[in-house]
mmCIF file of C-alpha atoms in Angstrom:
data_model
loop_
_atom_site.group_PDB
_atom_site.id
_atom_site.type_symbol
_atom_site.label_atom_id
_atom_site.label_comp_id
_atom_site.label_asym_id
_atom_site.label_seq_id
_atom_site.Cartn_x
_atom_site.Cartn_y
_atom_site.Cartn_z
ATOM 1 C CA MET L 1 -56.420 -38.166 -30.063
ATOM 2 C CA THR L 2 -57.045 -35.279 -27.584
ATOM 3 C CA GLU L 3 -55.187 -32.238 -28.770
ATOM 4 C CA PHE L 4 -52.242 -31.309 -26.858
ATOM 5 C CA SER L 5 -52.615 -27.822 -25.232
ATOM 6 C CA LYS L 6 -51.327 -25.447 -22.746
ATOM 7 C CA GLU L 7 -53.720 -26.688 -20.121
ATOM 8 C CA THR L 8 -51.929 -30.144 -20.496
ATOM 9 C CA THR L 9 -48.631 -28.926 -19.421
ATOM 10 C CA GLU L 10 -50.135 -27.523 -16.285
ATOM 11 C CA LYS L 11 -51.293 -31.064 -15.020
ATOM 12 C CA GLU L 12 -49.900 -31.788 -11.659
ATOM 13 C CA THR L 13 -48.991 -35.488 -12.709
ATOM 14 C CA TYR L 14 -45.585 -34.865 -13.966
ATOM 15 C CA ASN L 15 -41.921 -35.825 -12.956
ATOM 16 C CA ARG L 16 -40.075 -32.625 -14.290
ATOM 17 C CA PHE L 17 -36.598 -32.935 -15.564
ATOM 18 C CA VAL L 18 -34.124 -30.565 -17.283
ATOM 19 C CA LEU L 19 -31.192 -31.819 -19.334
ATOM 20 C CA VAL L 20 -28.290 -29.240 -19.847
ATOM 21 C CA LYS L 21 -24.855 -29.295 -21.616
ATOM 22 C CA GLY L 22 -22.410 -27.112 -23.376
ATOM 23 C CA LYS L 23 -18.886 -25.980 -23.023
ATOM 24 C CA SER L 24 -19.864 -22.454 -21.392
ATOM 25 C CA LEU L 25 -21.898 -24.151 -18.745
ATOM 26 C CA LYS L 26 -19.473 -23.976 -15.931
ATOM 27 C CA ASP L 27 -22.017 -24.743 -12.740
ATOM 28 C CA ILE L 28 -25.861 -25.172 -12.740
ATOM 29 C CA GLU L 29 -26.354 -23.981 -9.314
ATOM 30 C CA PRO L 30 -25.820 -20.004 -9.744
ATOM 31 C CA LYS L 31 -28.169 -20.328 -12.655
ATOM 32 C CA ILE L 32 -31.101 -22.292 -10.486
ATOM 33 C CA LYS L 33 -30.340 -19.161 -7.612
ATOM 34 C CA GLU L 34 -30.598 -16.345 -10.254
ATOM 35 C CA TRP L 35 -33.950 -17.897 -11.643
ATOM 36 C CA ALA L 36 -35.238 -18.962 -8.082
ATOM 37 C CA GLU L 37 -34.711 -14.948 -7.140
ATOM 38 C CA ILE L 38 -36.540 -13.706 -10.032
ATOM 39 C CA PHE L 39 -39.443 -16.526 -9.967
ATOM 40 C CA GLY L 40 -39.640 -16.299 -6.073
ATOM 41 C CA ALA L 41 -41.150 -12.936 -6.213
ATOM 42 C CA GLY L 42 -39.040 -11.759 -2.958
ATOM 43 C CA GLU L 43 -40.349 -14.992 -1.139
ATOM 44 C CA PRO L 44 -38.152 -17.431 0.854
ATOM 45 C CA VAL L 45 -37.003 -20.280 -1.576
ATOM 46 C CA ASN L 46 -36.010 -23.669 -0.021
ATOM 47 C CA LEU L 47 -35.772 -26.299 -2.756
ATOM 48 C CA THR L 48 -33.825 -29.514 -2.942
ATOM 49 C CA ILE L 49 -32.965 -30.419 -6.594
ATOM 50 C CA ASN L 50 -31.081 -33.325 -7.445
ATOM 51 C CA LYS L 51 -28.480 -33.586 -10.175
ATOM 52 C CA THR L 52 -26.397 -36.524 -12.133
ATOM 53 C CA ASP L 53 -24.304 -37.007 -14.853
ATOM 54 C CA PHE L 54 -26.499 -38.527 -17.979
ATOM 55 C CA GLY L 55 -24.560 -39.519 -20.922
ATOM 56 C CA SER L 56 -23.069 -36.136 -22.211
ATOM 57 C CA TRP L 57 -25.617 -34.169 -20.254
ATOM 58 C CA THR L 58 -26.303 -32.915 -16.866
ATOM 59 C CA LEU L 59 -29.541 -34.130 -15.740
ATOM 60 C CA ILE L 60 -31.640 -32.170 -13.137
ATOM 61 C CA LYS L 61 -34.617 -33.693 -11.599
ATOM 62 C CA LEU L 62 -36.975 -30.887 -9.661
ATOM 63 C CA PRO L 63 -38.783 -31.615 -7.063
ATOM 64 C CA GLU L 64 -42.738 -30.849 -6.684
ATOM 65 C CA ASN L 65 -42.926 -27.382 -5.159
ATOM 66 C CA GLU L 66 -45.324 -24.599 -5.447
ATOM 67 C CA LEU L 67 -42.768 -22.486 -7.148
ATOM 68 C CA LEU L 68 -42.349 -25.031 -9.882
ATOM 69 C CA THR L 69 -45.651 -24.380 -11.686
ATOM 70 C CA ALA L 70 -45.471 -25.258 -15.591
ATOM 71 C CA TYR L 71 -44.832 -21.337 -16.369
ATOM 72 C CA ASN L 72 -41.881 -21.367 -14.146
ATOM 73 C CA TYR L 73 -40.686 -24.785 -15.126
ATOM 74 C CA HIS L 74 -40.496 -23.580 -18.950
ATOM 75 C CA ASN L 75 -38.968 -20.573 -17.818
ATOM 76 C CA LEU L 76 -36.224 -22.347 -15.785
ATOM 77 C CA VAL L 77 -35.651 -24.654 -19.135
ATOM 78 C CA TYR L 78 -35.090 -21.631 -21.069
ATOM 79 C CA TRP L 79 -33.201 -19.765 -18.233
ATOM 80 C CA PHE L 80 -30.097 -21.970 -18.738
ATOM 81 C CA LEU L 81 -29.423 -20.671 -22.094
ATOM 82 C CA GLY L 82 -28.510 -17.352 -20.668
ATOM 83 C CA THR L 83 -27.667 -14.101 -22.459
ATOM 84 C CA PRO L 84 -24.609 -14.563 -23.937
ATOM 85 C CA PRO L 85 -22.041 -12.815 -24.664
ATOM 86 C CA GLU L 86 -22.811 -10.946 -21.250
ATOM 87 C CA ASP L 87 -23.565 -14.387 -19.464
ATOM 88 C CA GLN L 88 -20.383 -16.319 -19.020
ATOM 89 C CA ASN L 89 -22.092 -19.343 -17.495
ATOM 90 C CA PHE L 90 -24.683 -20.841 -20.027
ATOM 91 C CA ALA L 91 -25.918 -23.853 -21.840
ATOM 92 C CA GLU L 92 -25.797 -24.074 -25.308
ATOM 93 C CA TYR L 93 -28.362 -26.915 -25.258
ATOM 94 C CA SER L 94 -31.182 -27.080 -22.833
ATOM 95 C CA ILE L 95 -34.291 -29.735 -22.763
ATOM 96 C CA GLY L 96 -37.220 -30.138 -20.356
ATOM 97 C CA ILE L 97 -38.723 -33.307 -20.041
ATOM 98 C CA SER L 98 -42.138 -33.925 -18.350
ATOM 99 C CA ILE L 99 -42.982 -37.409 -17.700
ATOM 100 C CA ASP L 100 -46.483 -38.002 -17.036
ATOM 101 C CA ARG L 101 -46.778 -40.563 -13.885
ATOM 102 C CA LYS L 102 -50.290 -41.582 -15.355
ATOM 103 C CA GLY L 103 -48.636 -42.179 -19.026
ATOM 104 C CA GLU L 104 -50.984 -39.760 -20.755
ATOM 105 C CA SER L 105 -48.905 -36.769 -21.802
ATOM 106 C CA THR L 106 -45.345 -37.091 -21.634
ATOM 107 C CA TYR L 107 -43.804 -34.244 -23.561
ATOM 108 C CA LEU L 108 -40.365 -32.248 -24.147
ATOM 109 C CA ILE L 109 -39.719 -28.750 -24.961
ATOM 110 C CA TYR L 110 -36.076 -27.509 -26.051
ATOM 111 C CA ASN L 111 -34.182 -24.872 -27.867
ATOM 112 C CA ASP L 112 -32.770 -24.840 -31.340
ATOM 113 C CA TYR L 113 -30.862 -21.811 -32.531
ATOM 114 C CA ASN L 114 -30.725 -22.849 -36.131
ATOM 115 C CA LEU L 115 -34.526 -23.977 -36.237
ATOM 116 C CA ARG L 116 -35.601 -20.479 -34.082
ATOM 117 C CA GLU L 117 -33.703 -18.730 -37.214
ATOM 118 C CA LYS L 118 -35.237 -20.569 -40.192
ATOM 119 C CA ILE L 119 -38.888 -20.121 -38.701
ATOM 120 C CA ALA L 120 -38.226 -16.452 -37.167
ATOM 121 C CA THR L 121 -39.335 -17.153 -33.531
ATOM 122 C CA ASN L 122 -37.768 -15.147 -30.763
ATOM 123 C CA ASP L 123 -38.095 -16.338 -26.921
ATOM 124 C CA ASP L 124 -39.785 -19.520 -27.893
ATOM 125 C CA VAL L 125 -39.031 -23.104 -27.290
ATOM 126 C CA PHE L 126 -40.096 -26.277 -29.527
ATOM 127 C CA GLY L 127 -42.394 -29.019 -28.126
ATOM 128 C CA ILE L 128 -43.179 -32.530 -28.772
ATOM 129 C CA SER L 129 -45.623 -34.840 -27.134
ATOM 130 C CA GLU L 130 -44.977 -38.325 -26.978
ATOM 131 C CA LYS L 131 -47.870 -38.654 -29.523
ATOM 132 C CA ASN L 132 -45.758 -36.311 -31.788
ATOM 133 C CA GLN L 133 -48.151 -33.490 -31.509
ATOM 134 C CA LYS L 134 -45.703 -30.495 -31.925
ATOM 135 C CA PHE L 135 -46.008 -27.208 -30.374
ATOM 136 C CA ILE L 136 -44.249 -23.810 -30.223
ATOM 137 C CA LEU L 137 -44.259 -22.493 -26.519
ATOM 138 C CA SER L 138 -43.727 -18.808 -26.027
ATOM 139 C CA ILE L 139 -41.786 -18.330 -22.957
ATOM 140 C CA PRO L 140 -42.597 -14.725 -22.161
ATOM 141 C CA PHE L 141 -46.181 -14.860 -23.091
ATOM 142 C CA ASP L 142 -46.985 -18.180 -21.685
ATOM 143 C CA GLU L 143 -48.496 -19.188 -24.989
ATOM 144 C CA LEU L 144 -48.622 -22.933 -26.818
ATOM 145 C CA LYS L 145 -49.377 -22.646 -30.549
ATOM 146 C CA THR L 146 -49.535 -25.959 -32.199
ATOM 147 C CA SER L 147 -46.887 -26.657 -35.478
ATOM 148 C CA THR L 148 -47.044 -28.827 -38.353
ATOM 149 C CA ASN L 149 -43.333 -27.785 -39.040
ATOM 150 C CA LYS L 150 -41.471 -30.716 -40.616
ATOM 151 C CA GLU L 151 -38.357 -29.416 -38.880
ATOM 152 C CA ILE L 152 -39.788 -30.756 -35.324
ATOM 153 C CA VAL L 153 -38.483 -34.063 -35.268
ATOM 154 C CA ASP L 154 -40.861 -36.663 -33.834
ATOM 155 C CA PHE L 155 -40.473 -37.479 -30.241
ATOM 156 C CA ASP L 156 -38.957 -40.781 -30.186
ATOM 157 C CA LYS L 157 -36.666 -39.651 -32.773
ATOM 158 C CA PHE L 158 -35.434 -36.534 -30.945
ATOM 159 C CA LEU L 159 -34.582 -38.855 -27.821
ATOM 160 C CA THR L 160 -32.906 -41.168 -29.961
ATOM 161 C CA GLU L 161 -30.410 -38.256 -31.569
ATOM 162 C CA ASN L 162 -29.796 -36.740 -28.285
ATOM 163 C CA GLY L 163 -28.996 -40.087 -26.449
ATOM 164 C CA ILE L 164 -32.191 -39.808 -23.913
ATOM 165 C CA ASN L 165 -33.553 -42.814 -22.559
ATOM 166 C CA LEU L 166 -36.645 -41.955 -20.536
ATOM 167 C CA ASN L 167 -36.999 -45.126 -18.576
ATOM 168 C CA GLU L 168 -33.108 -45.038 -17.392
ATOM 169 C CA MET L 169 -33.899 -41.093 -16.716
ATOM 170 C CA ASN L 170 -37.151 -41.934 -14.626
ATOM 171 C CA SER L 171 -35.749 -45.005 -12.934
ATOM 172 C CA ASN L 172 -34.321 -45.426 -9.220
ATOM 173 C CA LYS L 173 -31.106 -46.572 -10.536
ATOM 174 C CA LEU L 174 -29.299 -43.097 -10.970
ATOM 175 C CA LYS L 175 -27.097 -41.600 -8.513
ATOM 176 C CA TRP L 176 -28.161 -38.142 -7.350
ATOM 177 C CA THR L 177 -26.328 -35.462 -5.773
ATOM 178 C CA GLU L 178 -28.487 -33.054 -3.838
ATOM 179 C CA LEU L 179 -28.364 -29.344 -4.406
ATOM 180 C CA GLN L 180 -30.055 -27.019 -1.665
ATOM 181 C CA ILE L 181 -31.371 -23.762 -3.304
ATOM 182 C CA LYS L 182 -32.033 -21.372 -0.306
ATOM 183 C CA LEU L 183 -32.632 -17.718 -0.675
ATOM 184 C CA GLU L 184 -34.156 -15.853 2.525
#
């Protein structure tokens, strides 16, 4: 089996999604605009993002766009966590799921505050490939390190525990609402 790597996350064959939830998350649009202001580097931004309710989650489907590189996408997933207590609009849970259209390397990243404390990481997210290759992704440094930590559960178990069905998520049956993110 080919080892999952940072380069794998950078392939251009992904449908990229973000799932967020939490009692402190009031509105996703301002969070996306804040992120776009920073990662747009002062350039105009014009994104059409789709969102829908998905069980207890808000599901966000991202477009293919030059702004949404793997690095920026991973940062967006992390951005939803905010900086409480200063930030009054943040998600307690944020998951990024990248579904490979070629069916070769679907993966997910997520935050787990308890696990972060146990293994003493900071500004990192945990990741799992569909082939159960586990990794820790440093958000600010854009570094991926493989992990054998048993606390990072298997891919299918993670999906089941969080009520996520990839086939349903990636189908054309969901009713999406468009969000226009424009920055001049």
